[in-house]
PDB file of N, CA and C in Angstrom:
ATOM      1  N   MET A   1      -6.828   9.792 -20.542  1.00 78.00           N
ATOM      2  CA  MET A   1      -8.187  10.239 -21.234  1.00 78.00           C
ATOM      3  C   MET A   1      -9.211  10.105 -20.109  1.00 78.00           C
ATOM      4  N   HIS A   2      -9.208   9.259 -19.365  1.00 78.00           N
ATOM      5  CA  HIS A   2     -10.473   9.052 -18.378  1.00 78.00           C
ATOM      6  C   HIS A   2     -10.121   9.951 -17.627  1.00 78.00           C
ATOM      7  N   LEU A   3      -9.422  10.417 -17.118  1.00 70.00           N
ATOM      8  CA  LEU A   3      -9.232  11.733 -16.160  1.00 70.00           C
ATOM      9  C   LEU A   3      -9.828  13.001 -16.903  1.00 70.00           C
ATOM     10  N   LEU A   4      -9.153  13.046 -18.076  1.00 72.00           N
ATOM     11  CA  LEU A   4      -9.713  14.263 -18.803  1.00 72.00           C
ATOM     12  C   LEU A   4     -11.372  14.437 -18.688  1.00 72.00           C
ATOM     13  N   LYS A   5     -11.630  13.130 -19.124  1.00 75.00           N
ATOM     14  CA  LYS A   5     -13.294  13.150 -19.394  1.00 75.00           C
ATOM     15  C   LYS A   5     -13.941  13.433 -17.871  1.00 75.00           C
ATOM     16  N   LEU A   6     -13.450  12.859 -16.928  1.00 68.00           N
ATOM     17  CA  LEU A   6     -14.075  13.132 -15.514  1.00 68.00           C
ATOM     18  C   LEU A   6     -13.765  14.770 -15.321  1.00 68.00           C
ATOM     19  N   PHE A   7     -12.847  15.407 -15.706  1.00 68.00           N
ATOM     20  CA  PHE A   7     -12.742  16.439 -15.533  1.00 68.00           C
ATOM     21  C   PHE A   7     -13.661  17.493 -16.274  1.00 68.00           C
ATOM     22  N   SER A   8     -14.115  16.961 -17.525  1.00 72.00           N
ATOM     23  CA  SER A   8     -15.175  17.587 -18.277  1.00 72.00           C
ATOM     24  C   SER A   8     -16.390  17.700 -17.504  1.00 72.00           C
ATOM     25  N   PHE A   9     -16.810  16.793 -16.754  1.00 71.00           N
ATOM     26  CA  PHE A   9     -18.191  16.794 -16.241  1.00 71.00           C
ATOM     27  C   PHE A   9     -17.990  17.914 -14.867  1.00 71.00           C
ATOM     28  N   ASP A  10     -17.273  17.557 -14.089  1.00 70.00           N
ATOM     29  CA  ASP A  10     -16.954  18.623 -12.782  1.00 70.00           C
ATOM     30  C   ASP A  10     -15.974  18.726 -12.558  1.00 70.00           C
ATOM     31  N   GLY A  11     -15.189  20.122 -13.061  1.00 70.00           N
ATOM     32  CA  GLY A  11     -13.790  20.563 -12.952  1.00 70.00           C
ATOM     33  C   GLY A  11     -13.377  21.374 -11.772  1.00 70.00           C
ATOM     34  N   SER A  12     -14.424  21.012 -10.917  1.00 79.00           N
ATOM     35  CA  SER A  12     -14.176  21.860  -9.737  1.00 79.00           C
ATOM     36  C   SER A  12     -12.926  21.438  -8.886  1.00 79.00           C
ATOM     37  N   GLU A  13     -12.280  22.581  -7.921  1.00 82.00           N
ATOM     38  CA  GLU A  13     -11.256  22.557  -7.292  1.00 82.00           C
ATOM     39  C   GLU A  13     -11.286  21.286  -6.241  1.00 82.00           C
ATOM     40  N   SER A  14     -12.483  21.277  -5.671  1.00 84.00           N
ATOM     41  CA  SER A  14     -12.893  19.966  -4.697  1.00 84.00           C
ATOM     42  C   SER A  14     -12.513  18.599  -5.474  1.00 84.00           C
ATOM     43  N   ARG A  15     -12.968  18.801  -6.587  1.00 80.00           N
ATOM     44  CA  ARG A  15     -13.247  17.499  -7.264  1.00 80.00           C
ATOM     45  C   ARG A  15     -11.682  17.059  -7.895  1.00 80.00           C
ATOM     46  N   ALA A  16     -10.571  17.939  -7.803  1.00 80.00           N
ATOM     47  CA  ALA A  16      -9.423  17.805  -8.547  1.00 80.00           C
ATOM     48  C   ALA A  16      -8.536  17.570  -7.048  1.00 80.00           C
ATOM     49  N   LEU A  17      -8.940  17.966  -6.021  1.00 86.00           N
ATOM     50  CA  LEU A  17      -8.230  17.438  -4.641  1.00 86.00           C
ATOM     51  C   LEU A  17      -8.574  16.153  -4.430  1.00 86.00           C
ATOM     52  N   GLU A  18      -9.788  15.985  -4.716  1.00 86.00           N
ATOM     53  CA  GLU A  18     -10.389  14.340  -4.322  1.00 86.00           C
ATOM     54  C   GLU A  18      -9.417  13.435  -5.261  1.00 86.00           C
ATOM     55  N   ILE A  19      -9.192  13.829  -6.384  1.00 83.00           N
ATOM     56  CA  ILE A  19      -8.645  12.689  -7.648  1.00 83.00           C
ATOM     57  C   ILE A  19      -7.130  12.696  -7.212  1.00 83.00           C
ATOM     58  N   LYS A  20      -6.664  13.986  -6.858  1.00 86.00           N
ATOM     59  CA  LYS A  20      -5.267  13.717  -6.420  1.00 86.00           C
ATOM     60  C   LYS A  20      -5.024  12.858  -4.927  1.00 86.00           C
ATOM     61  N   ASN A  21      -5.827  13.181  -4.455  1.00 93.00           N
ATOM     62  CA  ASN A  21      -5.558  12.051  -2.993  1.00 93.00           C
ATOM     63  C   ASN A  21      -5.678  10.855  -3.236  1.00 93.00           C
ATOM     64  N   VAL A  22      -6.781  10.219  -3.968  1.00 91.00           N
ATOM     65  CA  VAL A  22      -7.013   9.019  -4.591  1.00 91.00           C
ATOM     66  C   VAL A  22      -5.649   8.370  -5.469  1.00 91.00           C
ATOM     67  N   LEU A  23      -5.024   9.273  -6.166  1.00 91.00           N
ATOM     68  CA  LEU A  23      -3.805   8.801  -6.993  1.00 91.00           C
ATOM     69  C   LEU A  23      -2.883   8.687  -6.007  1.00 91.00           C
ATOM     70  N   MET A  24      -2.480   9.616  -5.000  1.00 95.00           N
ATOM     71  CA  MET A  24      -1.476   9.740  -4.153  1.00 95.00           C
ATOM     72  C   MET A  24      -1.500   8.386  -3.202  1.00 95.00           C
ATOM     73  N   ARG A  25      -2.887   7.990  -2.798  1.00 97.00           N
ATOM     74  CA  ARG A  25      -2.928   6.895  -1.821  1.00 97.00           C
ATOM     75  C   ARG A  25      -2.710   5.513  -2.707  1.00 97.00           C
ATOM     76  N   TYR A  26      -3.084   5.509  -4.012  1.00 97.00           N
ATOM     77  CA  TYR A  26      -2.794   4.378  -5.008  1.00 97.00           C
ATOM     78  C   TYR A  26      -1.088   4.209  -5.190  1.00 97.00           C
ATOM     79  N   PHE A  27      -0.321   5.104  -5.470  1.00 97.00           N
ATOM     80  CA  PHE A  27       0.960   5.250  -5.563  1.00 97.00           C
ATOM     81  C   PHE A  27       1.743   5.079  -4.580  1.00 97.00           C
ATOM     82  N   GLN A  28       1.429   5.551  -3.332  1.00 98.00           N
ATOM     83  CA  GLN A  28       1.747   5.032  -2.006  1.00 98.00           C
ATOM     84  C   GLN A  28       1.635   3.766  -1.688  1.00 98.00           C
ATOM     85  N   ASN A  29       0.477   3.162  -1.885  1.00 98.00           N
ATOM     86  CA  ASN A  29       0.391   1.650  -1.667  1.00 98.00           C
ATOM     87  C   ASN A  29       1.157   1.018  -2.553  1.00 98.00           C
ATOM     88  N   ARG A  30       1.170   1.480  -3.885  1.00 98.00           N
ATOM     89  CA  ARG A  30       2.209   0.602  -4.549  1.00 98.00           C
ATOM     90  C   ARG A  30       3.981   0.693  -3.936  1.00 98.00           C
ATOM     91  N   LEU A  31       4.114   1.919  -3.673  1.00 96.00           N
ATOM     92  CA  LEU A  31       5.509   2.029  -3.323  1.00 96.00           C
ATOM     93  C   LEU A  31       5.654   1.246  -2.019  1.00 96.00           C
ATOM     94  N   ASP A  32       4.852   1.316  -0.998  1.00 97.00           N
ATOM     95  CA  ASP A  32       4.936   0.483   0.336  1.00 97.00           C
ATOM     96  C   ASP A  32       4.890  -0.937   0.029  1.00 97.00           C
ATOM     97  N   GLU A  33       4.146  -1.641  -1.126  1.00 98.00           N
ATOM     98  CA  GLU A  33       4.366  -3.113  -1.286  1.00 98.00           C
ATOM     99  C   GLU A  33       5.685  -3.310  -2.038  1.00 98.00           C
ATOM    100  N   GLU A  34       6.284  -2.426  -2.972  1.00 97.00           N
ATOM    101  CA  GLU A  34       7.438  -2.844  -3.507  1.00 97.00           C
ATOM    102  C   GLU A  34       8.711  -2.408  -2.364  1.00 97.00           C
ATOM    103  N   SER A  35       8.607  -1.791  -1.717  1.00 96.00           N
ATOM    104  CA  SER A  35       9.633  -1.397  -0.604  1.00 96.00           C
ATOM    105  C   SER A  35       9.700  -2.349   0.632  1.00 96.00           C
ATOM    106  N   ASP A  36       8.305  -3.259   0.767  1.00 97.00           N
ATOM    107  CA  ASP A  36       8.322  -4.344   1.538  1.00 97.00           C
ATOM    108  C   ASP A  36       8.979  -5.736   0.885  1.00 97.00           C
ATOM    109  N   ARG A  37       8.780  -5.716  -0.376  1.00 97.00           N
ATOM    110  CA  ARG A  37       9.196  -6.954  -1.032  1.00 97.00           C
ATOM    111  C   ARG A  37      10.833  -6.802  -1.104  1.00 97.00           C
ATOM    112  N   LEU A  38      11.354  -5.662  -1.414  1.00 96.00           N
ATOM    113  CA  LEU A  38      12.724  -5.348  -1.451  1.00 96.00           C
ATOM    114  C   LEU A  38      13.374  -5.730  -0.277  1.00 96.00           C
ATOM    115  N   TRP A  39      12.632  -5.250   0.856  1.00 96.00           N
ATOM    116  CA  TRP A  39      12.981  -5.520   2.375  1.00 96.00           C
ATOM    117  C   TRP A  39      13.080  -7.032   2.802  1.00 96.00           C
ATOM    118  N   ASP A  40      11.959  -7.482   2.080  1.00 97.00           N
ATOM    119  CA  ASP A  40      11.934  -9.298   2.621  1.00 97.00           C
ATOM    120  C   ASP A  40      12.910  -9.855   1.779  1.00 97.00           C
ATOM    121  N   GLU A  41      13.640  -9.448   0.540  1.00 97.00           N
ATOM    122  CA  GLU A  41      14.537 -10.153  -0.402  1.00 97.00           C
ATOM    123  C   GLU A  41      15.528  -9.931   0.262  1.00 97.00           C
ATOM    124  N   GLY A  42      15.974  -8.779   0.889  1.00 95.00           N
ATOM    125  CA  GLY A  42      17.520  -8.602   1.308  1.00 95.00           C
ATOM    126  C   GLY A  42      17.959  -7.427   0.386  1.00 95.00           C
ATOM    127  N   VAL A  43      17.333  -7.123  -0.329  1.00 94.00           N
ATOM    128  CA  VAL A  43      17.840  -5.958  -1.568  1.00 94.00           C
ATOM    129  C   VAL A  43      17.917  -4.783  -0.520  1.00 94.00           C
ATOM    130  N   LEU A  44      17.341  -4.371   0.269  1.00 94.00           N
ATOM    131  CA  LEU A  44      16.785  -3.129   0.967  1.00 94.00           C
ATOM    132  C   LEU A  44      16.961  -3.526   2.547  1.00 94.00           C
ATOM    133  N   ASN A  45      18.054  -2.632   3.122  1.00 96.00           N
ATOM    134  CA  ASN A  45      17.998  -2.699   4.710  1.00 96.00           C
ATOM    135  C   ASN A  45      18.321  -1.606   5.289  1.00 96.00           C
ATOM    136  N   GLN A  46      18.434  -1.408   6.312  1.00 95.00           N
ATOM    137  CA  GLN A  46      18.611  -0.062   6.880  1.00 95.00           C
ATOM    138  C   GLN A  46      20.096   0.584   6.457  1.00 95.00           C
ATOM    139  N   GLU A  47      21.224  -0.426   6.505  1.00 94.00           N
ATOM    140  CA  GLU A  47      22.409  -0.004   5.738  1.00 94.00           C
ATOM    141  C   GLU A  47      22.189   1.017   4.567  1.00 94.00           C
ATOM    142  N   ARG A  48      21.472   0.244   3.645  1.00 92.00           N
ATOM    143  CA  ARG A  48      21.269   0.771   2.281  1.00 92.00           C
ATOM    144  C   ARG A  48      20.343   2.155   2.641  1.00 92.00           C
ATOM    145  N   LEU A  49      19.735   2.102   3.196  1.00 92.00           N
ATOM    146  CA  LEU A  49      18.780   3.461   3.430  1.00 92.00           C
ATOM    147  C   LEU A  49      19.507   4.337   3.820  1.00 92.00           C
ATOM    148  N   ASP A  50      20.396   4.042   4.861  1.00 92.00           N
ATOM    149  CA  ASP A  50      21.172   5.380   5.428  1.00 92.00           C
ATOM    150  C   ASP A  50      22.209   5.661   4.371  1.00 92.00           C
ATOM    151  N   GLN A  51      22.547   4.723   3.601  1.00 90.00           N
ATOM    152  CA  GLN A  51      23.650   5.402   2.268  1.00 90.00           C
ATOM    153  C   GLN A  51      23.044   6.215   1.304  1.00 90.00           C
ATOM    154  N   LEU A  52      21.145   6.101   1.030  1.00 89.00           N
ATOM    155  CA  LEU A  52      20.509   6.658   0.375  1.00 89.00           C
ATOM    156  C   LEU A  52      20.109   8.149   0.795  1.00 89.00           C
ATOM    157  N   ARG A  53      20.057   7.962   1.991  1.00 91.00           N
ATOM    158  CA  ARG A  53      19.379   9.355   2.806  1.00 91.00           C
ATOM    159  C   ARG A  53      20.513  10.750   2.354  1.00 91.00           C
ATOM    160  N   TYR A  54      21.441  10.658   1.893  1.00 89.00           N
ATOM    161  CA  TYR A  54      22.057  11.717   1.486  1.00 89.00           C
ATOM    162  C   TYR A  54      22.414  11.812   0.120  1.00 89.00           C
ATOM    163  N   LYS A  55      22.035  10.791  -0.693  1.00 89.00           N
ATOM    164  CA  LYS A  55      22.514  10.930  -2.102  1.00 89.00           C
ATOM    165  C   LYS A  55      21.506  11.685  -2.704  1.00 89.00           C
ATOM    166  N   ASP A  56      22.067  12.563  -3.965  1.00 88.00           N
ATOM    167  CA  ASP A  56      21.123  13.114  -4.781  1.00 88.00           C
ATOM    168  C   ASP A  56      20.583  12.419  -6.070  1.00 88.00           C
ATOM    169  N   LEU A  57      19.313  11.390  -5.685  1.00 82.00           N
ATOM    170  CA  LEU A  57      19.145  10.668  -6.800  1.00 82.00           C
ATOM    171  C   LEU A  57      18.912  11.096  -8.379  1.00 82.00           C
ATOM    172  N   HIS A  58      18.541  12.473  -8.430  1.00 85.00           N
ATOM    173  CA  HIS A  58      18.375  13.234  -9.811  1.00 85.00           C
ATOM    174  C   HIS A  58      19.724  13.697 -10.338  1.00 85.00           C
ATOM    175  N   ALA A  59      21.007  13.627  -9.615  1.00 84.00           N
ATOM    176  CA  ALA A  59      22.277  14.267 -10.287  1.00 84.00           C
ATOM    177  C   ALA A  59      22.757  13.283 -11.297  1.00 84.00           C
ATOM    178  N   LYS A  60      23.184  13.807 -12.078  1.00 80.00           N
ATOM    179  CA  LYS A  60      23.766  13.070 -13.172  1.00 80.00           C
ATOM    180  C   LYS A  60      25.165  12.658 -12.920  1.00 80.00           C
ATOM    181  N   GLU A  61      25.433  11.332 -12.785  1.00 68.00           N
ATOM    182  CA  GLU A  61      26.896  10.945 -12.429  1.00 68.00           C
ATOM    183  C   GLU A  61      28.212  10.996 -13.718  1.00 68.00           C
TER     184      GLU A  61
END
């Protein structure tokens, strides 16, 4: 709702791009933190990453 209200004040393309970039950085930081945690806990390692590289994670098994 807050984002929709933001657009009601300034719905320009540049404003939308700015918001998109802010959101992308936020979620990238969260992903990095979670990846680091999994790596530190030993859940994620290079072998597991290599296995996931070619796996279609959207396919139903």
